[in-house]
Structures are given as structure tokens and as C-alpha cells.
PDB file of C-alpha atoms in Angstrom:
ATOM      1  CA  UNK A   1     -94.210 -22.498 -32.822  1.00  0.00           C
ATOM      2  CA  UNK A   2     -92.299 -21.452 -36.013  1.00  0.00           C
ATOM      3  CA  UNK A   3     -89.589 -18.941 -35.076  1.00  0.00           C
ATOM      4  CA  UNK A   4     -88.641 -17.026 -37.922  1.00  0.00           C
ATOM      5  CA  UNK A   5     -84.352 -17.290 -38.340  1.00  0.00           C
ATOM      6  CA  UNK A   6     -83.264 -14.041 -40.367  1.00  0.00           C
ATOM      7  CA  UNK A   7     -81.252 -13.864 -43.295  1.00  0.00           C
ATOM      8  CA  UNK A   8     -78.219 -11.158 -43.637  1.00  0.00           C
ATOM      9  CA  UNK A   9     -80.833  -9.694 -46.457  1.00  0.00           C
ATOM     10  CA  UNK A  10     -83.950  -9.354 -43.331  1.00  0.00           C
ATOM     11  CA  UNK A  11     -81.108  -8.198 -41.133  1.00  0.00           C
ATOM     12  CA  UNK A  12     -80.171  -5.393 -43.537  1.00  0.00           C
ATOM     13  CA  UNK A  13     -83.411  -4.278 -43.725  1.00  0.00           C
ATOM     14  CA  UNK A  14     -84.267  -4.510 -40.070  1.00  0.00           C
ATOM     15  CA  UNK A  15     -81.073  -2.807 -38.964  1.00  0.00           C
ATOM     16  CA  UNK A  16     -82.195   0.167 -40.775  1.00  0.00           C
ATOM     17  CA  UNK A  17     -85.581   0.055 -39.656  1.00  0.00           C
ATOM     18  CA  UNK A  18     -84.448   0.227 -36.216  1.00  0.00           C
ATOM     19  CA  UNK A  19     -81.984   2.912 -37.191  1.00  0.00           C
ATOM     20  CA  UNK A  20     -85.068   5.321 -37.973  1.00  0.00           C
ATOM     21  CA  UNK A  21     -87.495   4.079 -35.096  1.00  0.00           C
ATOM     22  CA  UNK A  22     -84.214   5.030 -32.657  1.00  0.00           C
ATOM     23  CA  UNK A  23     -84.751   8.521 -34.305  1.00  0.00           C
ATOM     24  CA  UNK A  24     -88.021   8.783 -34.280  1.00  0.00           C
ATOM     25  CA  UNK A  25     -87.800   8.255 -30.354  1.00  0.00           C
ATOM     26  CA  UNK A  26     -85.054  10.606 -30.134  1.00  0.00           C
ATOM     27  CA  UNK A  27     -87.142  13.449 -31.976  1.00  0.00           C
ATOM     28  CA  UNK A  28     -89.814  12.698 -29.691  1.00  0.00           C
ATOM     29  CA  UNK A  29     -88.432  12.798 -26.210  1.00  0.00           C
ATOM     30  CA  UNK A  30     -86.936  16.435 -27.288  1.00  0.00           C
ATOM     31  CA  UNK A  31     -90.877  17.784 -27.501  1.00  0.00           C
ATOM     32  CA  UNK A  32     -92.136  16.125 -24.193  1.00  0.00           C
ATOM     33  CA  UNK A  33     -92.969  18.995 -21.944  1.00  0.00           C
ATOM     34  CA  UNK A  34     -95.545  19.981 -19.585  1.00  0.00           C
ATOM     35  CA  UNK A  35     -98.555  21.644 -21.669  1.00  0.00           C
ATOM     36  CA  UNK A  36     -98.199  19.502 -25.132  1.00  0.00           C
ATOM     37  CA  UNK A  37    -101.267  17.222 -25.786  1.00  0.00           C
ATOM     38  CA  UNK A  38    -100.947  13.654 -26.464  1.00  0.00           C
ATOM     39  CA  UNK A  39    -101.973  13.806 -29.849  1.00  0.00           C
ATOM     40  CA  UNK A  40     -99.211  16.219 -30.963  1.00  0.00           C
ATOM     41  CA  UNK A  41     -97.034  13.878 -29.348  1.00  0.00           C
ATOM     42  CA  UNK A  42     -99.046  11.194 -31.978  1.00  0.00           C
ATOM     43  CA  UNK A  43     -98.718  13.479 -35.118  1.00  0.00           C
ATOM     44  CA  UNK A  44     -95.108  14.399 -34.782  1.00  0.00           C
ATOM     45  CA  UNK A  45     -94.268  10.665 -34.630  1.00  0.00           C
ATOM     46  CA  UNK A  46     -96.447  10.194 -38.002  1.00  0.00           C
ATOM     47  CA  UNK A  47     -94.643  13.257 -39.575  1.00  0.00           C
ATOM     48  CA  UNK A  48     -91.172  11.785 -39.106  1.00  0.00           C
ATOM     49  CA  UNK A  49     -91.857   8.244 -39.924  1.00  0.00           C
ATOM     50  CA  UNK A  50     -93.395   9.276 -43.062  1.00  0.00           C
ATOM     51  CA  UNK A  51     -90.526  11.659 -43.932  1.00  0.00           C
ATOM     52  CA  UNK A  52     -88.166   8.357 -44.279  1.00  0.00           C
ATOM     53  CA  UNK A  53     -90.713   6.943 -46.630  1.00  0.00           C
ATOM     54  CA  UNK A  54     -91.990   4.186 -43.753  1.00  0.00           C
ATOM     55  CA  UNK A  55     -94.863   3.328 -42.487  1.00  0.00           C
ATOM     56  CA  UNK A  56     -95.686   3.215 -38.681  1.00  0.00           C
ATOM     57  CA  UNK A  57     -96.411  -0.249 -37.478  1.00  0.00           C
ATOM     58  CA  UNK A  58     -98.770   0.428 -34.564  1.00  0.00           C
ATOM     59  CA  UNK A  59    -101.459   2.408 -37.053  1.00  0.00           C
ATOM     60  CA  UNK A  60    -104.087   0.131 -37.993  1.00  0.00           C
ATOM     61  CA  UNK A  61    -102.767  -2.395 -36.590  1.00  0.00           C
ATOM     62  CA  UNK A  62    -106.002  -4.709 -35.455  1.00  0.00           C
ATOM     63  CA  UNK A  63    -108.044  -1.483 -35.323  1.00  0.00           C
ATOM     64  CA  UNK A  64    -105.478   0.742 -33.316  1.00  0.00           C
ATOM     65  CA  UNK A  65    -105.877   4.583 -34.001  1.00  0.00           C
ATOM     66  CA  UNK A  66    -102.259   6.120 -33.984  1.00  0.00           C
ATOM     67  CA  UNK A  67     -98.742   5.804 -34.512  1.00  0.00           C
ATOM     68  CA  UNK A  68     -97.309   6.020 -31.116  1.00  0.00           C
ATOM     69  CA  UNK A  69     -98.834   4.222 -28.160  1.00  0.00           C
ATOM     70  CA  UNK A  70     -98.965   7.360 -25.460  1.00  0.00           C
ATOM     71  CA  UNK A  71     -99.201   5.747 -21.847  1.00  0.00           C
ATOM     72  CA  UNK A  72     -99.106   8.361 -19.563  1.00  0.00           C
ATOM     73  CA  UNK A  73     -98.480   7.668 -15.121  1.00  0.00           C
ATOM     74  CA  UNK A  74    -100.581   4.668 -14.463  1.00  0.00           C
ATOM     75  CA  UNK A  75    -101.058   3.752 -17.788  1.00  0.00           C
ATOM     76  CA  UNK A  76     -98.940   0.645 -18.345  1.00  0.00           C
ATOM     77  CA  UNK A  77     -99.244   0.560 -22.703  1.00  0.00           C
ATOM     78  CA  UNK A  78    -101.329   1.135 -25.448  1.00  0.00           C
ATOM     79  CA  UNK A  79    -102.463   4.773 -24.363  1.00  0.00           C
ATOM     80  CA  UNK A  80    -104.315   6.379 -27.104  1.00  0.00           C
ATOM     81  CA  UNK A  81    -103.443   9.829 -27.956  1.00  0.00           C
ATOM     82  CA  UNK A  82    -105.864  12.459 -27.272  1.00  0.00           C
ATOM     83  CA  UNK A  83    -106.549  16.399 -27.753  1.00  0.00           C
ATOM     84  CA  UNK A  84    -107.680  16.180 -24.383  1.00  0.00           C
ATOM     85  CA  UNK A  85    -104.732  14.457 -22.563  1.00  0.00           C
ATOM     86  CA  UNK A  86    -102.555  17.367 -21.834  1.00  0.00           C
ATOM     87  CA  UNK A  87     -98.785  16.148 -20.112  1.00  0.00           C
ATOM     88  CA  UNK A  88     -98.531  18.387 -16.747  1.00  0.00           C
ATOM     89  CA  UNK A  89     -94.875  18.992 -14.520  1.00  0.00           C
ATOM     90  CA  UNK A  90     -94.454  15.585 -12.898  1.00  0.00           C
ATOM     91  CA  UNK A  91     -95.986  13.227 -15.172  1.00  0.00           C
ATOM     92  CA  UNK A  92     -93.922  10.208 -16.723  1.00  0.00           C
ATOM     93  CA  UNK A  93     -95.129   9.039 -20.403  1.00  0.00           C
ATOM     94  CA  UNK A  94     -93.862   6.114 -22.375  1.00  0.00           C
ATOM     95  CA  UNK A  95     -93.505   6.022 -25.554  1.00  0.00           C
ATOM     96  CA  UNK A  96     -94.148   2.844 -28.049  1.00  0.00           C
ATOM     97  CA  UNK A  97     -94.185   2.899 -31.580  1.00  0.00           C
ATOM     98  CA  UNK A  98     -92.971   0.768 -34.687  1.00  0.00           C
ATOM     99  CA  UNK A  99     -91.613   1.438 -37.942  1.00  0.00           C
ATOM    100  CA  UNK A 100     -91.946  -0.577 -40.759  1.00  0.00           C
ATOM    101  CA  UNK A 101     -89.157  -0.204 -43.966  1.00  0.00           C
ATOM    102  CA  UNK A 102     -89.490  -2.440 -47.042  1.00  0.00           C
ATOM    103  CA  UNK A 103     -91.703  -4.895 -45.257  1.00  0.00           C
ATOM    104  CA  UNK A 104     -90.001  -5.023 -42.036  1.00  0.00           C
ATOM    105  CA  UNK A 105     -90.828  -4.150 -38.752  1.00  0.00           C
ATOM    106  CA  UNK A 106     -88.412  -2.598 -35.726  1.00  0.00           C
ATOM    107  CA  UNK A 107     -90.599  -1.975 -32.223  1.00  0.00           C
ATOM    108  CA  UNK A 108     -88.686   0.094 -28.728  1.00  0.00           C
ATOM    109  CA  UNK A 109     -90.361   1.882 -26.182  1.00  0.00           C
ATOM    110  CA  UNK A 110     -89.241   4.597 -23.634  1.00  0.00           C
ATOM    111  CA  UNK A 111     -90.140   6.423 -20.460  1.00  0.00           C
ATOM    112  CA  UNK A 112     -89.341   9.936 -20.100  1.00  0.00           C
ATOM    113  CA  UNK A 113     -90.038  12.498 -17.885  1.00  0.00           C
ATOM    114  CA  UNK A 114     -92.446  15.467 -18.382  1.00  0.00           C
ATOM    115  CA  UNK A 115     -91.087  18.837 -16.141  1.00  0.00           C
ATOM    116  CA  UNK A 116     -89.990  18.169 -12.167  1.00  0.00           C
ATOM    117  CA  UNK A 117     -90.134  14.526 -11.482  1.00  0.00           C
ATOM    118  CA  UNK A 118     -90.303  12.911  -8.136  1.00  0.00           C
ATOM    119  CA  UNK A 119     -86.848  10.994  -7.466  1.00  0.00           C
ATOM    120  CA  UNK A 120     -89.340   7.708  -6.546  1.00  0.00           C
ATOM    121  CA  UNK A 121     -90.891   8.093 -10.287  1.00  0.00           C
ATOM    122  CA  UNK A 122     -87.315   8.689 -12.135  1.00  0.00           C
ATOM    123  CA  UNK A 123     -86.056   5.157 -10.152  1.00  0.00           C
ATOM    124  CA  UNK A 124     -88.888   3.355 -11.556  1.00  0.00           C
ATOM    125  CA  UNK A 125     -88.075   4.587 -15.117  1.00  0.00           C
ATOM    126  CA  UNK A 126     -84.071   3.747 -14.481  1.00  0.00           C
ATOM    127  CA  UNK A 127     -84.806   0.200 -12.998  1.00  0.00           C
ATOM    128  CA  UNK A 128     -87.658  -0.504 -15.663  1.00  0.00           C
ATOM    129  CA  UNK A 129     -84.318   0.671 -18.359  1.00  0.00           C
ATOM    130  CA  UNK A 130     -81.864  -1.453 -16.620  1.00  0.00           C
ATOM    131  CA  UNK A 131     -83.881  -4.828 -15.937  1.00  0.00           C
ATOM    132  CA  UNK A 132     -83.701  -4.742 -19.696  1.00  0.00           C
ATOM    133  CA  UNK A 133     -79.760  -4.583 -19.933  1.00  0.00           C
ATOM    134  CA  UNK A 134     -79.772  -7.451 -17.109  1.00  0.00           C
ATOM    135  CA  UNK A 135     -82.195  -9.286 -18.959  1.00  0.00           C
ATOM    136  CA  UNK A 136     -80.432  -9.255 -22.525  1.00  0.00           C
ATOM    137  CA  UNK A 137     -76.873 -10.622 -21.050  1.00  0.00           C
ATOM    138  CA  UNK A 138     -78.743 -13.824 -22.026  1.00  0.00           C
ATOM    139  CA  UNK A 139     -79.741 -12.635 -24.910  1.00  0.00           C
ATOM    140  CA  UNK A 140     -76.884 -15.064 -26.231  1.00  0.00           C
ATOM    141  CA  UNK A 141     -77.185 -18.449 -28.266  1.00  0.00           C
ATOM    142  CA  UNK A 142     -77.349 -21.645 -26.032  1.00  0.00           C
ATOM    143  CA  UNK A 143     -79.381 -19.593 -23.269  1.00  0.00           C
ATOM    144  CA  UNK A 144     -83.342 -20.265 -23.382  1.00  0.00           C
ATOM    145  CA  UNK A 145     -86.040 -16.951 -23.376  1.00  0.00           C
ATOM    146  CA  UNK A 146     -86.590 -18.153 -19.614  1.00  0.00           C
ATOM    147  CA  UNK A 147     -82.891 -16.778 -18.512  1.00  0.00           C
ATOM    148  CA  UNK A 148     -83.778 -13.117 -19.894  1.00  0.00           C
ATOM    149  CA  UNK A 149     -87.387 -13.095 -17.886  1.00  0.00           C
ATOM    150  CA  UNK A 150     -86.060 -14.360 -14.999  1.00  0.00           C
ATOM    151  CA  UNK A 151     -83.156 -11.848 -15.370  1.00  0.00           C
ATOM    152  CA  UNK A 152     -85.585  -9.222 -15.663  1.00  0.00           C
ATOM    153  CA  UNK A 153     -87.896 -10.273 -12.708  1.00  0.00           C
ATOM    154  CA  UNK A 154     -85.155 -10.812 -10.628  1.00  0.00           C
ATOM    155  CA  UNK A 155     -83.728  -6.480 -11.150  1.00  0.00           C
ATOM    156  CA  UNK A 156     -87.160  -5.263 -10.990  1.00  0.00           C
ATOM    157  CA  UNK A 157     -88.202  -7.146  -8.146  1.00  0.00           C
ATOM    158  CA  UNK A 158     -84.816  -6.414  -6.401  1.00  0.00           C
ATOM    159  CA  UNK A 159     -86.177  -2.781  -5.653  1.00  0.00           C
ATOM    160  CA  UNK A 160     -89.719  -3.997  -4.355  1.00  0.00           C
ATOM    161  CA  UNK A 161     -91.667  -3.358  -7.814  1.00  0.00           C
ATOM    162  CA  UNK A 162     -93.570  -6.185  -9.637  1.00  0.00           C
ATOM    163  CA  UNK A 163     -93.914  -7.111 -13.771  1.00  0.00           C
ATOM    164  CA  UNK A 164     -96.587  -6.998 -15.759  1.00  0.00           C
ATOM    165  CA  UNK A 165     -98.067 -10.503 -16.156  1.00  0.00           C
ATOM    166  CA  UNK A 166    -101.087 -10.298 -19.038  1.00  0.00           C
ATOM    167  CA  UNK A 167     -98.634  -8.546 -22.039  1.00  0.00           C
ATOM    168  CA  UNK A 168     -94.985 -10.195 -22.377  1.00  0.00           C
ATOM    169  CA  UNK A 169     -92.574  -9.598 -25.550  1.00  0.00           C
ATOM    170  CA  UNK A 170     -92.472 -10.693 -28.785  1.00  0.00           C
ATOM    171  CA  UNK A 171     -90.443 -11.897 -31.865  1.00  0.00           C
ATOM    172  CA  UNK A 172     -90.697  -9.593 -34.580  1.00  0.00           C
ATOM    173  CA  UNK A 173     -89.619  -9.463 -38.182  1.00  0.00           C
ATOM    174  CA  UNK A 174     -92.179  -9.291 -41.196  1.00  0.00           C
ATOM    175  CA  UNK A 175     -94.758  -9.610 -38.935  1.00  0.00           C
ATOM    176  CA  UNK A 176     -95.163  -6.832 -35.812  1.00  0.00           C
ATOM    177  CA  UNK A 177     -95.529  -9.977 -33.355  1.00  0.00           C
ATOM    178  CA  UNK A 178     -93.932 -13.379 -34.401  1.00  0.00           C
ATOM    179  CA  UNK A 179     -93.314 -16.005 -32.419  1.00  0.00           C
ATOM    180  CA  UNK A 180     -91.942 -16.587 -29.702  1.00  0.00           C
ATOM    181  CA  UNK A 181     -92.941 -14.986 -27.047  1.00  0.00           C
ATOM    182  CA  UNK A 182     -90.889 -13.197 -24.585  1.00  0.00           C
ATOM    183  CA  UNK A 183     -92.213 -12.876 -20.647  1.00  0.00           C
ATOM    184  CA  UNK A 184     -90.554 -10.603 -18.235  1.00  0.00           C
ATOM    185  CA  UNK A 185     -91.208 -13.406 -15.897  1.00  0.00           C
ATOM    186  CA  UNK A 186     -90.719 -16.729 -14.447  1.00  0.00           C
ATOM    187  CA  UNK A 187     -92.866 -19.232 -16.199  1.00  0.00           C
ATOM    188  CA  UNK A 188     -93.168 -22.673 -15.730  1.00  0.00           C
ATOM    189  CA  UNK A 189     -91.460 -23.393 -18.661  1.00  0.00           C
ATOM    190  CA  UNK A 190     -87.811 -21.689 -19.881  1.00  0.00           C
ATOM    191  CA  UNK A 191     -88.848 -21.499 -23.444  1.00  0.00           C
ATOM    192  CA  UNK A 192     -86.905 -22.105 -26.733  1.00  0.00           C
ATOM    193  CA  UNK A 193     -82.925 -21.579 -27.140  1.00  0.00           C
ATOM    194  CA  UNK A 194     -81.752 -18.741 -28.714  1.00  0.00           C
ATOM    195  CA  UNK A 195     -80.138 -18.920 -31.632  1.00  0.00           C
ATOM    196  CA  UNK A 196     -78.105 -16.631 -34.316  1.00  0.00           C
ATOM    197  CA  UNK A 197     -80.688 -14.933 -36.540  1.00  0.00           C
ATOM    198  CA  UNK A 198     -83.759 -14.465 -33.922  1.00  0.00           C
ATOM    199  CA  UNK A 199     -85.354 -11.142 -33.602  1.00  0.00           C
ATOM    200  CA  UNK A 200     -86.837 -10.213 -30.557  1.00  0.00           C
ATOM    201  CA  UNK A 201     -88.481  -7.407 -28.729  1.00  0.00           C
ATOM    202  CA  UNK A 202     -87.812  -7.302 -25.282  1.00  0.00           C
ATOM    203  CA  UNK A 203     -89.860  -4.945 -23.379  1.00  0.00           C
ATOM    204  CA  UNK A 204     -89.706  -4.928 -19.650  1.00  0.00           C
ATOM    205  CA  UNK A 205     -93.208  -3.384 -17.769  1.00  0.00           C
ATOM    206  CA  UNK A 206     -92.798  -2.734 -14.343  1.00  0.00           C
ATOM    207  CA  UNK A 207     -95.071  -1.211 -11.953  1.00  0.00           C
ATOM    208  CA  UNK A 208     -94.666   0.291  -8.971  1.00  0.00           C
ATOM    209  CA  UNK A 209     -96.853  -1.530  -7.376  1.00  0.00           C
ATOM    210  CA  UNK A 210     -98.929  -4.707  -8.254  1.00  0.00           C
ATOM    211  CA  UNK A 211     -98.608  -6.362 -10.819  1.00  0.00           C
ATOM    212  CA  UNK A 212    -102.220  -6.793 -11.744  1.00  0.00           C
ATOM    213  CA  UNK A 213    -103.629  -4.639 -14.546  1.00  0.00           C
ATOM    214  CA  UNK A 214    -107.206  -3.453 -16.008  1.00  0.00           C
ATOM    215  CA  UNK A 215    -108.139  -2.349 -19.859  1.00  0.00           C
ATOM    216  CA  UNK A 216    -109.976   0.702 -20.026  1.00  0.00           C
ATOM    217  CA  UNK A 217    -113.439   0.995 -21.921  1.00  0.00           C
ATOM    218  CA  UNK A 218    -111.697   2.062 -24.987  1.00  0.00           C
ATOM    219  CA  UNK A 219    -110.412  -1.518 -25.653  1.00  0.00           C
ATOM    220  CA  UNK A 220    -106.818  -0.546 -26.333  1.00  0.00           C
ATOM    221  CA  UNK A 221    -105.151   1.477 -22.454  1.00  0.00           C
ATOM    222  CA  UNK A 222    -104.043  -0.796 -19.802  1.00  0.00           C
ATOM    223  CA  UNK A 223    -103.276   0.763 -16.636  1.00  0.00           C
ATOM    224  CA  UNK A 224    -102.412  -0.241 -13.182  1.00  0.00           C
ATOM    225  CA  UNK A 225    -105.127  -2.050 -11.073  1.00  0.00           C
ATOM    226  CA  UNK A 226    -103.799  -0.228  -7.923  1.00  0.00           C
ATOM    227  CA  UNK A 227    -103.098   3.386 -10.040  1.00  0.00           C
ATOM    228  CA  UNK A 228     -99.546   2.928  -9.365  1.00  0.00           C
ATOM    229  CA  UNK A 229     -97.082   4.574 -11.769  1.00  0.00           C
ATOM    230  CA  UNK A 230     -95.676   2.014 -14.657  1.00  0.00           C
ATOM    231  CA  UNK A 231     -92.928   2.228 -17.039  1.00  0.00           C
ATOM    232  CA  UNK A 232     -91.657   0.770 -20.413  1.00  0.00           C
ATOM    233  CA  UNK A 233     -88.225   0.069 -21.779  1.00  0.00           C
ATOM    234  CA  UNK A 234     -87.964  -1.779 -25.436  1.00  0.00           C
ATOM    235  CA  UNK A 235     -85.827  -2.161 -27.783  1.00  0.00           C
ATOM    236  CA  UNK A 236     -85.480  -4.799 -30.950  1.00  0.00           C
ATOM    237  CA  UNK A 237     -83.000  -6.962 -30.041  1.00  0.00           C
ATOM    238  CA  UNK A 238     -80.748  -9.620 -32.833  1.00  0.00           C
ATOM    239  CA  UNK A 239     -79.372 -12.699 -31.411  1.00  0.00           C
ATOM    240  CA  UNK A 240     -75.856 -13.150 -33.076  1.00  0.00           C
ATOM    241  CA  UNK A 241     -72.894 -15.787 -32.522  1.00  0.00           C
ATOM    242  CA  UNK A 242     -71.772 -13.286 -29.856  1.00  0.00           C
ATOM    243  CA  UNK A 243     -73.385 -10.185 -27.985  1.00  0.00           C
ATOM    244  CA  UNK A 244     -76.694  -9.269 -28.763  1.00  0.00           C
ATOM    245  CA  UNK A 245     -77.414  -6.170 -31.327  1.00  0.00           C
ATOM    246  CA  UNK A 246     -79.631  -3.660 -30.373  1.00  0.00           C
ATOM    247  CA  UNK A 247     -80.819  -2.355 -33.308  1.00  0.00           C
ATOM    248  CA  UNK A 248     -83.383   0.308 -32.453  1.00  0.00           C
ATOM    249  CA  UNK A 249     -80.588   2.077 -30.210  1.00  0.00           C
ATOM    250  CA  UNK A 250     -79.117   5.222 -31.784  1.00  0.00           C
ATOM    251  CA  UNK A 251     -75.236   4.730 -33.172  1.00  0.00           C
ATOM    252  CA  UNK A 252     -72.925   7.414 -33.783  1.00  0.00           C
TER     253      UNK A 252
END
């Protein structure tokens, strides 16, 4: 495993790259309402990363068709945007997408509601949010990847909901997915120690229900084995000599 330490230079670059994926969310979550498609969900995020001059991350990328990975109610990730998918009162879509700016990558996710919510569905979204604050208070040097997944298991599970197991976080730099990897689980082994320079993304999946999860015919959507509701909190997080940095979070 060769985990990729960043210079002040790469941490420049990404900071900024997170700066405009942290808008590009913002701009996005403003046009989620019931009767919008999927796909205009998909251009609008092309049409703003382009206007900073970047490129988006996810289109392409190992054959994926759009910029913004639409995952709407059981869908757990990689939903692809659609004409045909039309968001109705009640639904809850996240939102995943990457920007990439002079070479570098930044990579968050959100959940956000579409019209009248159920108060069960909006608790998944705010646990799924905060298991990723618990996790990242060891997002710290001397603690190993192991103490933010088992942070993150232990939150989620706290309210009776369950992690996805098949897709876990990643490092990310030059490269959309570096090493190392990044469960939101327990595994049998705690993983590397952090250290000053690591980039990570660290993106919680929780479902409702069980944890278990199918792909779709298309290659690309996972969704919930049980059709449970699932949600998705990310953000691109720096390791420094003190509290982590997240640097796809909007700052004033």
C-alpha cells in the first residue's frame, strides 16, 4: 500500500478544489424540488464545474456517464441520472460528485430532502451526517483508519441502522481513489496510522435497514437489498498536526 503524503503545493491545490466542489453542492441542493428530473440535477452540476474551468471527476471515470452520482430513496450510490427519474414530495436524493482543478481531485456527498419528508427519513439523513463528525474526531495523527470506522459504526448503529459493507472510503489526491482505504466498519484489522499530509474521503452509507446491497442491471446503481431508504455524507478530509481540515465544506 503506498499512501500518498501531500505537499503544502498538493494541499494548495486540493484546498481549492474542495472550495468549488463545496459550491457546486451548495448550488445544487438550492434546485432539488419535487418535479425536477435527475438529469437536470446532472447538467447543472456539469454547468458549474465547468464555469471554474474544472473538470468533474466522476465523468468518464471507468465508463461512468455523468457528473453527479444521483441516488435517489433506496438507492445507496452511483445512481445514474435520467430524463425519466423525476424527484416527487417525500423523496431523499444524495448527491456525489468530484471536481478535479490542476490535476487534483476533491470528492463529498450529501443527502437532502425533496418537498415534505417523513421525520423517520430526515433522522436517517442527520445520523448518516453526524456518524461522519464522530468518525473524524480520529481523524488525528497517531490514531489508525480503524478508530474512524468503528466511530462511525458505533453512531449509526446506536439508532438501530446498519453500514454499507461492499463500498468503504478512499484516499484521494491525483488519483479519484488512492490508497488507503477507509471502511465505515469494524474490520479485522485497524489499518494504517494517520499521519500529517493524508487525504482522505470519508463517506459514511447507512441504511435503514440491512446492510446488504444489490447492483442494478445498469452496472453502476446500488440500492438496498431490503428497499430500505439509504443515505450519504462525504466530505475530503486533510490529516494535519492537529484537527482535521475539511476541505470540501463551505468557509465564509
Amino acid at each position: 500500500m503506498a499512501v500518498s503524503i501531500k505537499s503544502e503545493r498538493e494541499i494548495e491545490l486540493m484546498r481549492e478544489s474542495g472550495r468549488i466542489l463545496s459550491i457546486v453542492h451548495t448550488e445544487l441542493a438550492k434546485m432539488i424540488r419535487p418535479g425536477i428530473s435527475t438529469l437536470d440535477i446532472d447538467k447543472r452540476c456539469y454547468e458549474i464545474i465547468r464555469d471554474f474551468g474544472c473538470v468533474p471527476s466522476f465523468l468518464n471515470y471507468q465508463g461512468y456517464p455523468a457528473s453527479v452520482c444521483v441516488s435517489v430513496n433506496d438507492e445507496v450510490v452511483h445512481g445514474i441520472p435520467s430524463k425519466h427519474h423525476i424527484l416527487k414530495d417525500g423523496d431523499i436524493v444524495s448527491l456525489d460528485a468530484g471536481v478535479i482543478y490542476k490535476g487534483y481531485h476533491s470528492d463529498a456527498a450529501r443527502t437532502v430532502t425533496v418537498g415534505e419528508v417523513s421525520p423517520e427519513w430526515k433522522r436517517l439523513i442527520e445520523v448518516t451526517k453526524q456518524s461522519f463528525f464522530e468518525g473524524i474526531k480520529f481523524a488525528k495523527p497517531g490514531y489508525r483508519i480503524g478508530d474512524i470506522s468503528g466511530a462511525i459504526q458505533d453512531y449509526a448503529e446506536s439508532f438501530g441502522y446498519s453500514l454499507v459493507r461492499e463500498l468503504v472510503g478512499h484516499g484521494v489526491g491525483r488519483e479519484l481513489h488512492e490508497d488507503p482505504q477507509v471502511p465505515n466498519f469494524r474490520t479485522k484489522r485497524k489499518g494504517i496510522r494517520l499521519e500529517p499530509g493524508m487525504t482522505l474521503a470519508i463517506e459514511p452509507m447507512v441504511n435503514m435497514g440491512h446492510y446488504e446491497v444489490n447492483w442494478l442491471d445498469d452496472g453502476w446503481t446500488v440500492v438496498t437489498a431490503d428497499g430500505s431508504p439509504s443515505a450519504h455524507y462525504e466530505n475530503t478530509v486533510l490529516i494535519t498536526n492537529g484537527e482535521p481540515e475539511l476541505l470540501t465544506i463551505e468557509r465564509n
